[in-house]
């Protein structure tokens, strides 16, 4: 038992970093789920260009996974959150930023 506690204490920084990254992913997933209600396009035009003739559901699922992973990774690298609160906010903001960039690119291309 002492060996387990000692190992956990020695590697607690790694556990905390992994936990913060997981919370960042949760924040990014929340933003992605909320954006589905609005109908943002995200990476769908890019996916349609690279993978044509797929179903609408395929584009929606891959878009969700892609933007959550990219948003969480970017926010974790750029903002370097050090607590649960900052990790959640980082995930919420960067995934929302990616969604709004995709929306603005889509509206500009239709003009």
PDB file of N, CA and C in Angstrom:
ATOM      1  N   UNK A   1       0.825  -1.191   0.000  1.00  0.00           N
ATOM      2  CA  UNK A   1       0.000   0.000   0.000  1.00  0.00           C
ATOM      3  C   UNK A   1       0.872   1.260   0.000  1.00  0.00           C
ATOM      4  N   UNK A   2       1.957   1.232   0.775  1.00  0.00           N
ATOM      5  CA  UNK A   2       2.865   2.372   0.815  1.00  0.00           C
ATOM      6  C   UNK A   2       3.494   2.617  -0.548  1.00  0.00           C
ATOM      7  N   UNK A   3       3.786   1.539  -1.256  1.00  0.00           N
ATOM      8  CA  UNK A   3       4.392   1.657  -2.585  1.00  0.00           C
ATOM      9  C   UNK A   3       3.425   2.339  -3.560  1.00  0.00           C
ATOM     10  N   UNK A   4       2.150   2.003  -3.479  1.00  0.00           N
ATOM     11  CA  UNK A   4       1.135   2.617  -4.358  1.00  0.00           C
ATOM     12  C   UNK A   4       0.997   4.105  -4.050  1.00  0.00           C
ATOM     13  N   UNK A   5       0.928   4.455  -2.795  1.00  0.00           N
ATOM     14  CA  UNK A   5       0.805   5.865  -2.409  1.00  0.00           C
ATOM     15  C   UNK A   5       2.036   6.652  -2.822  1.00  0.00           C
ATOM     16  N   UNK A   6       3.202   6.051  -2.653  1.00  0.00           N
ATOM     17  CA  UNK A   6       4.440   6.723  -3.046  1.00  0.00           C
ATOM     18  C   UNK A   6       4.484   6.948  -4.559  1.00  0.00           C
ATOM     19  N   UNK A   7       4.072   5.953  -5.328  1.00  0.00           N
ATOM     20  CA  UNK A   7       4.041   6.089  -6.785  1.00  0.00           C
ATOM     21  C   UNK A   7       3.058   7.168  -7.210  1.00  0.00           C
ATOM     22  N   UNK A   8       1.881   7.205  -6.587  1.00  0.00           N
ATOM     23  CA  UNK A   8       0.896   8.240  -6.918  1.00  0.00           C
ATOM     24  C   UNK A   8       1.412   9.634  -6.596  1.00  0.00           C
ATOM     25  N   UNK A   9       2.078   9.781  -5.487  1.00  0.00           N
ATOM     26  CA  UNK A   9       2.610  11.089  -5.110  1.00  0.00           C
ATOM     27  C   UNK A   9       3.741  11.520  -6.039  1.00  0.00           C
ATOM     28  N   UNK A  10       4.555  10.581  -6.491  1.00  0.00           N
ATOM     29  CA  UNK A  10       5.649  10.912  -7.393  1.00  0.00           C
ATOM     30  C   UNK A  10       5.136  11.341  -8.759  1.00  0.00           C
ATOM     31  N   UNK A  11       4.029  10.762  -9.196  1.00  0.00           N
ATOM     32  CA  UNK A  11       3.501  11.045 -10.537  1.00  0.00           C
ATOM     33  C   UNK A  11       2.214  11.870 -10.491  1.00  0.00           C
ATOM     34  N   UNK A  12       1.997  12.603  -9.449  1.00  0.00           N
ATOM     35  CA  UNK A  12       0.752  13.359  -9.335  1.00  0.00           C
ATOM     36  C   UNK A  12       0.673  14.489 -10.358  1.00  0.00           C
ATOM     37  N   UNK A  13       1.813  15.068 -10.757  1.00  0.00           N
ATOM     38  CA  UNK A  13       1.790  16.125 -11.768  1.00  0.00           C
ATOM     39  C   UNK A  13       1.264  15.611 -13.101  1.00  0.00           C
ATOM     40  N   UNK A  14       1.655  14.423 -13.475  1.00  0.00           N
ATOM     41  CA  UNK A  14       1.187  13.839 -14.731  1.00  0.00           C
ATOM     42  C   UNK A  14      -0.317  13.589 -14.658  1.00  0.00           C
ATOM     43  N   UNK A  15      -0.784  13.074 -13.528  1.00  0.00           N
ATOM     44  CA  UNK A  15      -2.217  12.829 -13.350  1.00  0.00           C
ATOM     45  C   UNK A  15      -2.997  14.139 -13.446  1.00  0.00           C
ATOM     46  N   UNK A  16      -2.497  15.189 -12.818  1.00  0.00           N
ATOM     47  CA  UNK A  16      -3.180  16.486 -12.847  1.00  0.00           C
ATOM     48  C   UNK A  16      -3.218  17.039 -14.266  1.00  0.00           C
ATOM     49  N   UNK A  17      -2.117  16.910 -15.022  1.00  0.00           N
ATOM     50  CA  UNK A  17      -2.091  17.390 -16.402  1.00  0.00           C
ATOM     51  C   UNK A  17      -3.084  16.616 -17.267  1.00  0.00           C
ATOM     52  N   UNK A  18      -3.143  15.296 -17.100  1.00  0.00           N
ATOM     53  CA  UNK A  18      -4.097  14.491 -17.865  1.00  0.00           C
ATOM     54  C   UNK A  18      -5.534  14.851 -17.498  1.00  0.00           C
ATOM     55  N   UNK A  19      -5.787  15.084 -16.222  1.00  0.00           N
ATOM     56  CA  UNK A  19      -7.124  15.462 -15.777  1.00  0.00           C
ATOM     57  C   UNK A  19      -7.523  16.819 -16.362  1.00  0.00           C
ATOM     58  N   UNK A  20      -6.606  17.774 -16.361  1.00  0.00           N
ATOM     59  CA  UNK A  20      -6.903  19.093 -16.926  1.00  0.00           C
ATOM     60  C   UNK A  20      -7.174  18.995 -18.419  1.00  0.00           C
ATOM     61  N   UNK A  21      -6.425  18.148 -19.131  1.00  0.00           N
ATOM     62  CA  UNK A  21      -6.676  17.979 -20.564  1.00  0.00           C
ATOM     63  C   UNK A  21      -8.043  17.335 -20.798  1.00  0.00           C
ATOM     64  N   UNK A  22      -8.411  16.372 -19.959  1.00  0.00           N
ATOM     65  CA  UNK A  22      -9.730  15.751 -20.076  1.00  0.00           C
ATOM     66  C   UNK A  22     -10.838  16.780 -19.856  1.00  0.00           C
ATOM     67  N   UNK A  23     -10.697  17.638 -18.872  1.00  0.00           N
ATOM     68  CA  UNK A  23     -11.688  18.683 -18.615  1.00  0.00           C
ATOM     69  C   UNK A  23     -11.747  19.660 -19.789  1.00  0.00           C
ATOM     70  N   UNK A  24     -10.612  19.931 -20.418  1.00  0.00           N
ATOM     71  CA  UNK A  24     -10.588  20.783 -21.613  1.00  0.00           C
ATOM     72  C   UNK A  24     -11.374  20.126 -22.740  1.00  0.00           C
ATOM     73  N   UNK A  25     -11.236  18.824 -22.898  1.00  0.00           N
ATOM     74  CA  UNK A  25     -12.006  18.097 -23.914  1.00  0.00           C
ATOM     75  C   UNK A  25     -13.503  18.163 -23.596  1.00  0.00           C
ATOM     76  N   UNK A  26     -13.852  18.056 -22.331  1.00  0.00           N
ATOM     77  CA  UNK A  26     -15.266  18.155 -21.931  1.00  0.00           C
ATOM     78  C   UNK A  26     -15.819  19.529 -22.302  1.00  0.00           C
ATOM     79  N   UNK A  27     -15.061  20.594 -22.029  1.00  0.00           N
ATOM     80  CA  UNK A  27     -15.497  21.941 -22.387  1.00  0.00           C
ATOM     81  C   UNK A  27     -15.665  22.106 -23.886  1.00  0.00           C
ATOM     82  N   UNK A  28     -14.735  21.549 -24.651  1.00  0.00           N
ATOM     83  CA  UNK A  28     -14.835  21.631 -26.111  1.00  0.00           C
ATOM     84  C   UNK A  28     -16.041  20.840 -26.617  1.00  0.00           C
ATOM     85  N   UNK A  29     -16.318  19.698 -26.005  1.00  0.00           N
ATOM     86  CA  UNK A  29     -17.472  18.894 -26.418  1.00  0.00           C
ATOM     87  C   UNK A  29     -18.789  19.605 -26.099  1.00  0.00           C
ATOM     88  N   UNK A  30     -18.832  20.284 -24.967  1.00  0.00           N
ATOM     89  CA  UNK A  30     -20.040  21.047 -24.614  1.00  0.00           C
ATOM     90  C   UNK A  30     -20.303  22.129 -25.650  1.00  0.00           C
ATOM     91  N   UNK A  31     -19.257  22.862 -26.011  1.00  0.00           N
ATOM     92  CA  UNK A  31     -19.422  23.913 -27.023  1.00  0.00           C
ATOM     93  C   UNK A  31     -19.844  23.321 -28.357  1.00  0.00           C
ATOM     94  N   UNK A  32     -19.265  22.195 -28.708  1.00  0.00           N
ATOM     95  CA  UNK A  32     -19.626  21.553 -29.976  1.00  0.00           C
ATOM     96  C   UNK A  32     -21.083  21.113 -29.966  1.00  0.00           C
ATOM     97  N   UNK A  33     -21.547  20.556 -28.880  1.00  0.00           N
ATOM     98  CA  UNK A  33     -22.947  20.137 -28.797  1.00  0.00           C
ATOM     99  C   UNK A  33     -23.892  21.325 -28.863  1.00  0.00           C
ATOM    100  N   UNK A  34     -23.527  22.427 -28.224  1.00  0.00           N
ATOM    101  CA  UNK A  34     -24.367  23.622 -28.293  1.00  0.00           C
ATOM    102  C   UNK A  34     -24.377  24.222 -29.695  1.00  0.00           C
ATOM    103  N   UNK A  35     -23.279  24.086 -30.427  1.00  0.00           N
ATOM    104  CA  UNK A  35     -23.224  24.657 -31.772  1.00  0.00           C
ATOM    105  C   UNK A  35     -24.080  23.869 -32.758  1.00  0.00           C
ATOM    106  N   UNK A  36     -24.390  22.628 -32.456  1.00  0.00           N
ATOM    107  CA  UNK A  36     -25.248  21.848 -33.350  1.00  0.00           C
ATOM    108  C   UNK A  36     -26.649  22.441 -33.429  1.00  0.00           C
ATOM    109  N   UNK A  37     -27.106  23.054 -32.349  1.00  0.00           N
ATOM    110  CA  UNK A  37     -28.423  23.693 -32.323  1.00  0.00           C
ATOM    111  C   UNK A  37     -28.459  24.903 -33.264  1.00  0.00           C
ATOM    112  N   UNK A  38     -27.343  25.630 -33.325  1.00  0.00           N
ATOM    113  CA  UNK A  38     -27.268  26.827 -34.156  1.00  0.00           C
ATOM    114  C   UNK A  38     -27.133  26.460 -35.633  1.00  0.00           C
ATOM    115  N   UNK A  39     -26.461  25.357 -35.912  1.00  0.00           N
ATOM    116  CA  UNK A  39     -26.283  24.926 -37.293  1.00  0.00           C
ATOM    117  C   UNK A  39     -25.011  25.452 -37.932  1.00  0.00           C
ATOM    118  N   UNK A  40     -23.962  25.636 -37.151  1.00  0.00           N
ATOM    119  CA  UNK A  40     -22.697  26.079 -37.735  1.00  0.00           C
ATOM    120  C   UNK A  40     -22.107  24.965 -38.585  1.00  0.00           C
ATOM    121  N   UNK A  41     -21.272  25.354 -39.547  1.00  0.00           N
ATOM    122  CA  UNK A  41     -20.740  24.374 -40.484  1.00  0.00           C
ATOM    123  C   UNK A  41     -19.398  23.813 -40.049  1.00  0.00           C
ATOM    124  N   UNK A  42     -18.607  24.566 -39.315  1.00  0.00           N
ATOM    125  CA  UNK A  42     -17.316  24.079 -38.834  1.00  0.00           C
ATOM    126  C   UNK A  42     -16.409  23.641 -39.966  1.00  0.00           C
ATOM    127  N   UNK A  43     -15.978  22.400 -39.933  1.00  0.00           N
ATOM    128  CA  UNK A  43     -15.049  21.867 -40.931  1.00  0.00           C
ATOM    129  C   UNK A  43     -15.760  21.099 -42.043  1.00  0.00           C
ATOM    130  N   UNK A  44     -17.077  21.200 -42.114  1.00  0.00           N
ATOM    131  CA  UNK A  44     -17.833  20.444 -43.113  1.00  0.00           C
ATOM    132  C   UNK A  44     -17.436  20.763 -44.545  1.00  0.00           C
ATOM    133  N   UNK A  45     -17.237  22.040 -44.945  1.00  0.00           N
ATOM    134  CA  UNK A  45     -16.798  22.292 -46.323  1.00  0.00           C
ATOM    135  C   UNK A  45     -15.447  21.638 -46.638  1.00  0.00           C
ATOM    136  N   UNK A  46     -14.535  21.663 -45.683  1.00  0.00           N
ATOM    137  CA  UNK A  46     -13.238  21.004 -45.866  1.00  0.00           C
ATOM    138  C   UNK A  46     -13.414  19.501 -46.021  1.00  0.00           C
ATOM    139  N   UNK A  47     -14.260  18.912 -45.177  1.00  0.00           N
ATOM    140  CA  UNK A  47     -14.489  17.474 -45.251  1.00  0.00           C
ATOM    141  C   UNK A  47     -15.157  17.078 -46.560  1.00  0.00           C
ATOM    142  N   UNK A  48     -16.081  17.899 -47.044  1.00  0.00           N
ATOM    143  CA  UNK A  48     -16.750  17.601 -48.316  1.00  0.00           C
ATOM    144  C   UNK A  48     -15.777  17.687 -49.481  1.00  0.00           C
ATOM    145  N   UNK A  49     -14.784  18.560 -49.358  1.00  0.00           N
ATOM    146  CA  UNK A  49     -13.781  18.682 -50.411  1.00  0.00           C
ATOM    147  C   UNK A  49     -12.852  17.459 -50.420  1.00  0.00           C
ATOM    148  N   UNK A  50     -12.457  16.995 -49.252  1.00  0.00           N
ATOM    149  CA  UNK A  50     -11.507  15.888 -49.159  1.00  0.00           C
ATOM    150  C   UNK A  50     -12.172  14.515 -49.219  1.00  0.00           C
ATOM    151  N   UNK A  51     -13.380  14.421 -48.765  1.00  0.00           N
ATOM    152  CA  UNK A  51     -14.107  13.140 -48.742  1.00  0.00           C
ATOM    153  C   UNK A  51     -15.485  13.331 -49.353  1.00  0.00           C
ATOM    154  N   UNK A  52     -15.576  13.418 -50.663  1.00  0.00           N
ATOM    155  CA  UNK A  52     -16.891  13.642 -51.280  1.00  0.00           C
ATOM    156  C   UNK A  52     -17.761  12.381 -51.216  1.00  0.00           C
ATOM    157  N   UNK A  53     -19.034  12.593 -51.435  1.00  0.00           N
ATOM    158  CA  UNK A  53     -20.028  11.525 -51.531  1.00  0.00           C
ATOM    159  C   UNK A  53     -20.205  10.729 -50.249  1.00  0.00           C
ATOM    160  N   UNK A  54     -20.074  11.390 -49.116  1.00  0.00           N
ATOM    161  CA  UNK A  54     -20.375  10.747 -47.836  1.00  0.00           C
ATOM    162  C   UNK A  54     -21.751  11.226 -47.380  1.00  0.00           C
ATOM    163  N   UNK A  55     -22.313  10.555 -46.409  1.00  0.00           N
ATOM    164  CA  UNK A  55     -23.638  10.945 -45.934  1.00  0.00           C
ATOM    165  C   UNK A  55     -23.546  12.193 -45.042  1.00  0.00           C
ATOM    166  N   UNK A  56     -24.687  12.839 -44.875  1.00  0.00           N
ATOM    167  CA  UNK A  56     -24.744  14.031 -44.026  1.00  0.00           C
ATOM    168  C   UNK A  56     -24.366  13.699 -42.583  1.00  0.00           C
ATOM    169  N   UNK A  57     -24.807  12.548 -42.108  1.00  0.00           N
ATOM    170  CA  UNK A  57     -24.468  12.124 -40.752  1.00  0.00           C
ATOM    171  C   UNK A  57     -22.967  11.908 -40.591  1.00  0.00           C
ATOM    172  N   UNK A  58     -22.307  11.369 -41.600  1.00  0.00           N
ATOM    173  CA  UNK A  58     -20.861  11.157 -41.531  1.00  0.00           C
ATOM    174  C   UNK A  58     -20.149  12.492 -41.375  1.00  0.00           C
ATOM    175  N   UNK A  59     -20.536  13.481 -42.199  1.00  0.00           N
ATOM    176  CA  UNK A  59     -19.910  14.804 -42.101  1.00  0.00           C
ATOM    177  C   UNK A  59     -20.125  15.420 -40.722  1.00  0.00           C
ATOM    178  N   UNK A  60     -21.321  15.278 -40.183  1.00  0.00           N
ATOM    179  CA  UNK A  60     -21.622  15.857 -38.880  1.00  0.00           C
ATOM    180  C   UNK A  60     -20.800  15.186 -37.776  1.00  0.00           C
ATOM    181  N   UNK A  61     -20.692  13.881 -37.809  1.00  0.00           N
ATOM    182  CA  UNK A  61     -19.939  13.159 -36.775  1.00  0.00           C
ATOM    183  C   UNK A  61     -18.441  13.453 -36.841  1.00  0.00           C
ATOM    184  N   UNK A  62     -17.893  13.415 -38.032  1.00  0.00           N
ATOM    185  CA  UNK A  62     -16.454  13.677 -38.173  1.00  0.00           C
ATOM    186  C   UNK A  62     -16.149  15.129 -37.833  1.00  0.00           C
ATOM    187  N   UNK A  63     -17.024  16.053 -38.206  1.00  0.00           N
ATOM    188  CA  UNK A  63     -16.859  17.461 -37.856  1.00  0.00           C
ATOM    189  C   UNK A  63     -16.823  17.636 -36.341  1.00  0.00           C
ATOM    190  N   UNK A  64     -17.741  16.971 -35.638  1.00  0.00           N
ATOM    191  CA  UNK A  64     -17.778  17.070 -34.170  1.00  0.00           C
ATOM    192  C   UNK A  64     -16.496  16.543 -33.548  1.00  0.00           C
ATOM    193  N   UNK A  65     -16.061  15.378 -33.969  1.00  0.00           N
ATOM    194  CA  UNK A  65     -14.847  14.785 -33.408  1.00  0.00           C
ATOM    195  C   UNK A  65     -13.630  15.630 -33.728  1.00  0.00           C
ATOM    196  N   UNK A  66     -13.528  16.075 -34.972  1.00  0.00           N
ATOM    197  CA  UNK A  66     -12.368  16.857 -35.408  1.00  0.00           C
ATOM    198  C   UNK A  66     -12.264  18.181 -34.665  1.00  0.00           C
ATOM    199  N   UNK A  67     -13.367  18.906 -34.553  1.00  0.00           N
ATOM    200  CA  UNK A  67     -13.307  20.207 -33.892  1.00  0.00           C
ATOM    201  C   UNK A  67     -13.090  20.093 -32.388  1.00  0.00           C
ATOM    202  N   UNK A  68     -13.606  19.050 -31.776  1.00  0.00           N
ATOM    203  CA  UNK A  68     -13.361  18.858 -30.341  1.00  0.00           C
ATOM    204  C   UNK A  68     -11.879  18.568 -30.102  1.00  0.00           C
ATOM    205  N   UNK A  69     -11.303  17.696 -30.906  1.00  0.00           N
ATOM    206  CA  UNK A  69      -9.885  17.360 -30.726  1.00  0.00           C
ATOM    207  C   UNK A  69      -8.997  18.564 -31.017  1.00  0.00           C
ATOM    208  N   UNK A  70      -9.245  19.245 -32.122  1.00  0.00           N
ATOM    209  CA  UNK A  70      -8.421  20.410 -32.474  1.00  0.00           C
ATOM    210  C   UNK A  70      -8.611  21.531 -31.458  1.00  0.00           C
ATOM    211  N   UNK A  71      -9.863  21.812 -31.083  1.00  0.00           N
ATOM    212  CA  UNK A  71     -10.126  22.883 -30.127  1.00  0.00           C
ATOM    213  C   UNK A  71      -9.515  22.615 -28.765  1.00  0.00           C
ATOM    214  N   UNK A  72      -9.644  21.383 -28.279  1.00  0.00           N
ATOM    215  CA  UNK A  72      -9.076  21.049 -26.972  1.00  0.00           C
ATOM    216  C   UNK A  72      -7.552  21.095 -27.000  1.00  0.00           C
ATOM    217  N   UNK A  73      -6.958  20.577 -28.062  1.00  0.00           N
ATOM    218  CA  UNK A  73      -5.498  20.576 -28.154  1.00  0.00           C
ATOM    219  C   UNK A  73      -4.947  21.985 -28.264  1.00  0.00           C
ATOM    220  N   UNK A  74      -5.554  22.802 -29.118  1.00  0.00           N
ATOM    221  CA  UNK A  74      -5.086  24.187 -29.260  1.00  0.00           C
ATOM    222  C   UNK A  74      -5.236  24.956 -27.959  1.00  0.00           C
ATOM    223  N   UNK A  75      -6.361  24.804 -27.306  1.00  0.00           N
ATOM    224  CA  UNK A  75      -6.578  25.545 -26.067  1.00  0.00           C
ATOM    225  C   UNK A  75      -5.631  25.077 -24.973  1.00  0.00           C
ATOM    226  N   UNK A  76      -5.342  23.804 -24.936  1.00  0.00           N
ATOM    227  CA  UNK A  76      -4.441  23.293 -23.908  1.00  0.00           C
ATOM    228  C   UNK A  76      -3.012  23.764 -24.150  1.00  0.00           C
ATOM    229  N   UNK A  77      -2.610  23.822 -25.400  1.00  0.00           N
ATOM    230  CA  UNK A  77      -1.250  24.272 -25.718  1.00  0.00           C
ATOM    231  C   UNK A  77      -1.118  25.780 -25.549  1.00  0.00           C
ATOM    232  N   UNK A  78      -2.058  26.543 -26.063  1.00  0.00           N
ATOM    233  CA  UNK A  78      -1.943  28.005 -26.054  1.00  0.00           C
ATOM    234  C   UNK A  78      -2.213  28.586 -24.674  1.00  0.00           C
ATOM    235  N   UNK A  79      -3.278  28.149 -24.017  1.00  0.00           N
ATOM    236  CA  UNK A  79      -3.670  28.762 -22.747  1.00  0.00           C
ATOM    237  C   UNK A  79      -3.017  28.129 -21.516  1.00  0.00           C
ATOM    238  N   UNK A  80      -2.517  26.914 -21.648  1.00  0.00           N
ATOM    239  CA  UNK A  80      -1.875  26.198 -20.548  1.00  0.00           C
ATOM    240  C   UNK A  80      -2.685  26.264 -19.251  1.00  0.00           C
ATOM    241  N   UNK A  81      -3.887  25.695 -19.236  1.00  0.00           N
ATOM    242  CA  UNK A  81      -4.715  25.764 -18.028  1.00  0.00           C
ATOM    243  C   UNK A  81      -4.089  24.967 -16.888  1.00  0.00           C
ATOM    244  N   UNK A  82      -4.216  25.512 -15.676  1.00  0.00           N
ATOM    245  CA  UNK A  82      -3.599  24.847 -14.532  1.00  0.00           C
ATOM    246  C   UNK A  82      -4.607  24.439 -13.456  1.00  0.00           C
ATOM    247  N   UNK A  83      -5.894  24.628 -13.724  1.00  0.00           N
ATOM    248  CA  UNK A  83      -6.920  24.183 -12.784  1.00  0.00           C
ATOM    249  C   UNK A  83      -8.119  23.678 -13.582  1.00  0.00           C
ATOM    250  N   UNK A  84      -9.065  23.082 -12.874  1.00  0.00           N
ATOM    251  CA  UNK A  84     -10.251  22.562 -13.547  1.00  0.00           C
ATOM    252  C   UNK A  84     -11.071  23.684 -14.176  1.00  0.00           C
ATOM    253  N   UNK A  85     -11.183  24.798 -13.471  1.00  0.00           N
ATOM    254  CA  UNK A  85     -11.974  25.922 -13.975  1.00  0.00           C
ATOM    255  C   UNK A  85     -11.372  26.503 -15.246  1.00  0.00           C
ATOM    256  N   UNK A  86     -10.061  26.728 -15.245  1.00  0.00           N
ATOM    257  CA  UNK A  86      -9.430  27.291 -16.440  1.00  0.00           C
ATOM    258  C   UNK A  86      -9.413  26.288 -17.582  1.00  0.00           C
ATOM    259  N   UNK A  87      -9.342  24.999 -17.269  1.00  0.00           N
ATOM    260  CA  UNK A  87      -9.383  23.975 -18.315  1.00  0.00           C
ATOM    261  C   UNK A  87     -10.744  23.948 -18.995  1.00  0.00           C
ATOM    262  N   UNK A  88     -11.803  24.025 -18.202  1.00  0.00           N
ATOM    263  CA  UNK A  88     -13.146  24.033 -18.770  1.00  0.00           C
ATOM    264  C   UNK A  88     -13.371  25.276 -19.629  1.00  0.00           C
ATOM    265  N   UNK A  89     -12.965  26.420 -19.128  1.00  0.00           N
ATOM    266  CA  UNK A  89     -13.114  27.663 -19.891  1.00  0.00           C
ATOM    267  C   UNK A  89     -12.283  27.644 -21.165  1.00  0.00           C
ATOM    268  N   UNK A  90     -11.089  27.062 -21.092  1.00  0.00           N
ATOM    269  CA  UNK A  90     -10.243  26.972 -22.285  1.00  0.00           C
ATOM    270  C   UNK A  90     -10.923  26.126 -23.357  1.00  0.00           C
ATOM    271  N   UNK A  91     -11.477  24.990 -22.971  1.00  0.00           N
ATOM    272  CA  UNK A  91     -12.173  24.149 -23.935  1.00  0.00           C
ATOM    273  C   UNK A  91     -13.404  24.811 -24.516  1.00  0.00           C
ATOM    274  N   UNK A  92     -14.153  25.505 -23.670  1.00  0.00           N
ATOM    275  CA  UNK A  92     -15.356  26.199 -24.148  1.00  0.00           C
ATOM    276  C   UNK A  92     -15.011  27.291 -25.147  1.00  0.00           C
ATOM    277  N   UNK A  93     -13.988  28.067 -24.873  1.00  0.00           N
ATOM    278  CA  UNK A  93     -13.694  29.225 -25.717  1.00  0.00           C
ATOM    279  C   UNK A  93     -13.057  28.844 -27.048  1.00  0.00           C
ATOM    280  N   UNK A  94     -12.103  27.927 -27.058  1.00  0.00           N
ATOM    281  CA  UNK A  94     -11.412  27.642 -28.304  1.00  0.00           C
ATOM    282  C   UNK A  94     -12.247  26.838 -29.275  1.00  0.00           C
ATOM    283  N   UNK A  95     -13.059  25.939 -28.789  1.00  0.00           N
ATOM    284  CA  UNK A  95     -13.934  25.212 -29.711  1.00  0.00           C
ATOM    285  C   UNK A  95     -14.981  26.171 -30.288  1.00  0.00           C
ATOM    286  N   UNK A  96     -15.467  27.103 -29.472  1.00  0.00           N
ATOM    287  CA  UNK A  96     -16.389  28.130 -29.962  1.00  0.00           C
ATOM    288  C   UNK A  96     -15.724  29.044 -30.975  1.00  0.00           C
ATOM    289  N   UNK A  97     -14.450  29.345 -30.758  1.00  0.00           N
ATOM    290  CA  UNK A  97     -13.699  30.166 -31.707  1.00  0.00           C
ATOM    291  C   UNK A  97     -13.574  29.455 -33.048  1.00  0.00           C
ATOM    292  N   UNK A  98     -13.254  28.182 -33.012  1.00  0.00           N
ATOM    293  CA  UNK A  98     -13.156  27.428 -34.261  1.00  0.00           C
ATOM    294  C   UNK A  98     -14.503  27.371 -34.981  1.00  0.00           C
ATOM    295  N   UNK A  99     -15.590  27.230 -34.228  1.00  0.00           N
ATOM    296  CA  UNK A  99     -16.916  27.215 -34.842  1.00  0.00           C
ATOM    297  C   UNK A  99     -17.224  28.553 -35.510  1.00  0.00           C
ATOM    298  N   UNK A 100     -16.900  29.651 -34.816  1.00  0.00           N
ATOM    299  CA  UNK A 100     -17.201  30.960 -35.393  1.00  0.00           C
ATOM    300  C   UNK A 100     -16.323  31.250 -36.599  1.00  0.00           C
ATOM    301  N   UNK A 101     -15.103  30.763 -36.616  1.00  0.00           N
ATOM    302  CA  UNK A 101     -14.260  30.930 -37.806  1.00  0.00           C
ATOM    303  C   UNK A 101     -14.842  30.172 -38.986  1.00  0.00           C
ATOM    304  N   UNK A 102     -15.320  28.963 -38.737  1.00  0.00           N
ATOM    305  CA  UNK A 102     -15.953  28.199 -39.805  1.00  0.00           C
ATOM    306  C   UNK A 102     -17.217  28.864 -40.305  1.00  0.00           C
ATOM    307  N   UNK A 103     -17.979  29.473 -39.403  1.00  0.00           N
ATOM    308  CA  UNK A 103     -19.205  30.163 -39.788  1.00  0.00           C
ATOM    309  C   UNK A 103     -18.887  31.406 -40.613  1.00  0.00           C
ATOM    310  N   UNK A 104     -17.845  32.160 -40.221  1.00  0.00           N
ATOM    311  CA  UNK A 104     -17.516  33.376 -40.955  1.00  0.00           C
ATOM    312  C   UNK A 104     -16.944  33.049 -42.331  1.00  0.00           C
ATOM    313  N   UNK A 105     -16.187  31.962 -42.453  1.00  0.00           N
ATOM    314  CA  UNK A 105     -15.668  31.547 -43.753  1.00  0.00           C
ATOM    315  C   UNK A 105     -16.810  31.131 -44.648  1.00  0.00           C
ATOM    316  N   UNK A 106     -17.803  30.455 -44.100  1.00  0.00           N
ATOM    317  CA  UNK A 106     -18.945  30.000 -44.868  1.00  0.00           C
ATOM    318  C   UNK A 106     -19.785  31.191 -45.351  1.00  0.00           C
ATOM    319  N   UNK A 107     -20.016  32.190 -44.518  1.00  0.00           N
ATOM    320  CA  UNK A 107     -20.834  33.320 -44.937  1.00  0.00           C
ATOM    321  C   UNK A 107     -20.099  34.193 -45.936  1.00  0.00           C
ATOM    322  N   UNK A 108     -18.769  34.279 -45.818  1.00  0.00           N
ATOM    323  CA  UNK A 108     -18.007  35.063 -46.779  1.00  0.00           C
ATOM    324  C   UNK A 108     -17.988  34.399 -48.154  1.00  0.00           C
ATOM    325  N   UNK A 109     -17.964  33.070 -48.203  1.00  0.00           N
ATOM    326  CA  UNK A 109     -17.882  32.377 -49.481  1.00  0.00           C
ATOM    327  C   UNK A 109     -19.209  32.402 -50.232  1.00  0.00           C
ATOM    328  N   UNK A 110     -20.327  32.696 -49.560  1.00  0.00           N
ATOM    329  CA  UNK A 110     -21.611  32.736 -50.230  1.00  0.00           C
ATOM    330  C   UNK A 110     -21.926  34.094 -50.833  1.00  0.00           C
ATOM    331  N   UNK A 111     -21.110  35.099 -50.583  1.00  0.00           N
ATOM    332  CA  UNK A 111     -21.384  36.431 -51.107  1.00  0.00           C
ATOM    333  C   UNK A 111     -21.031  36.583 -52.559  1.00  0.00           C
TER     334      UNK A 111
END
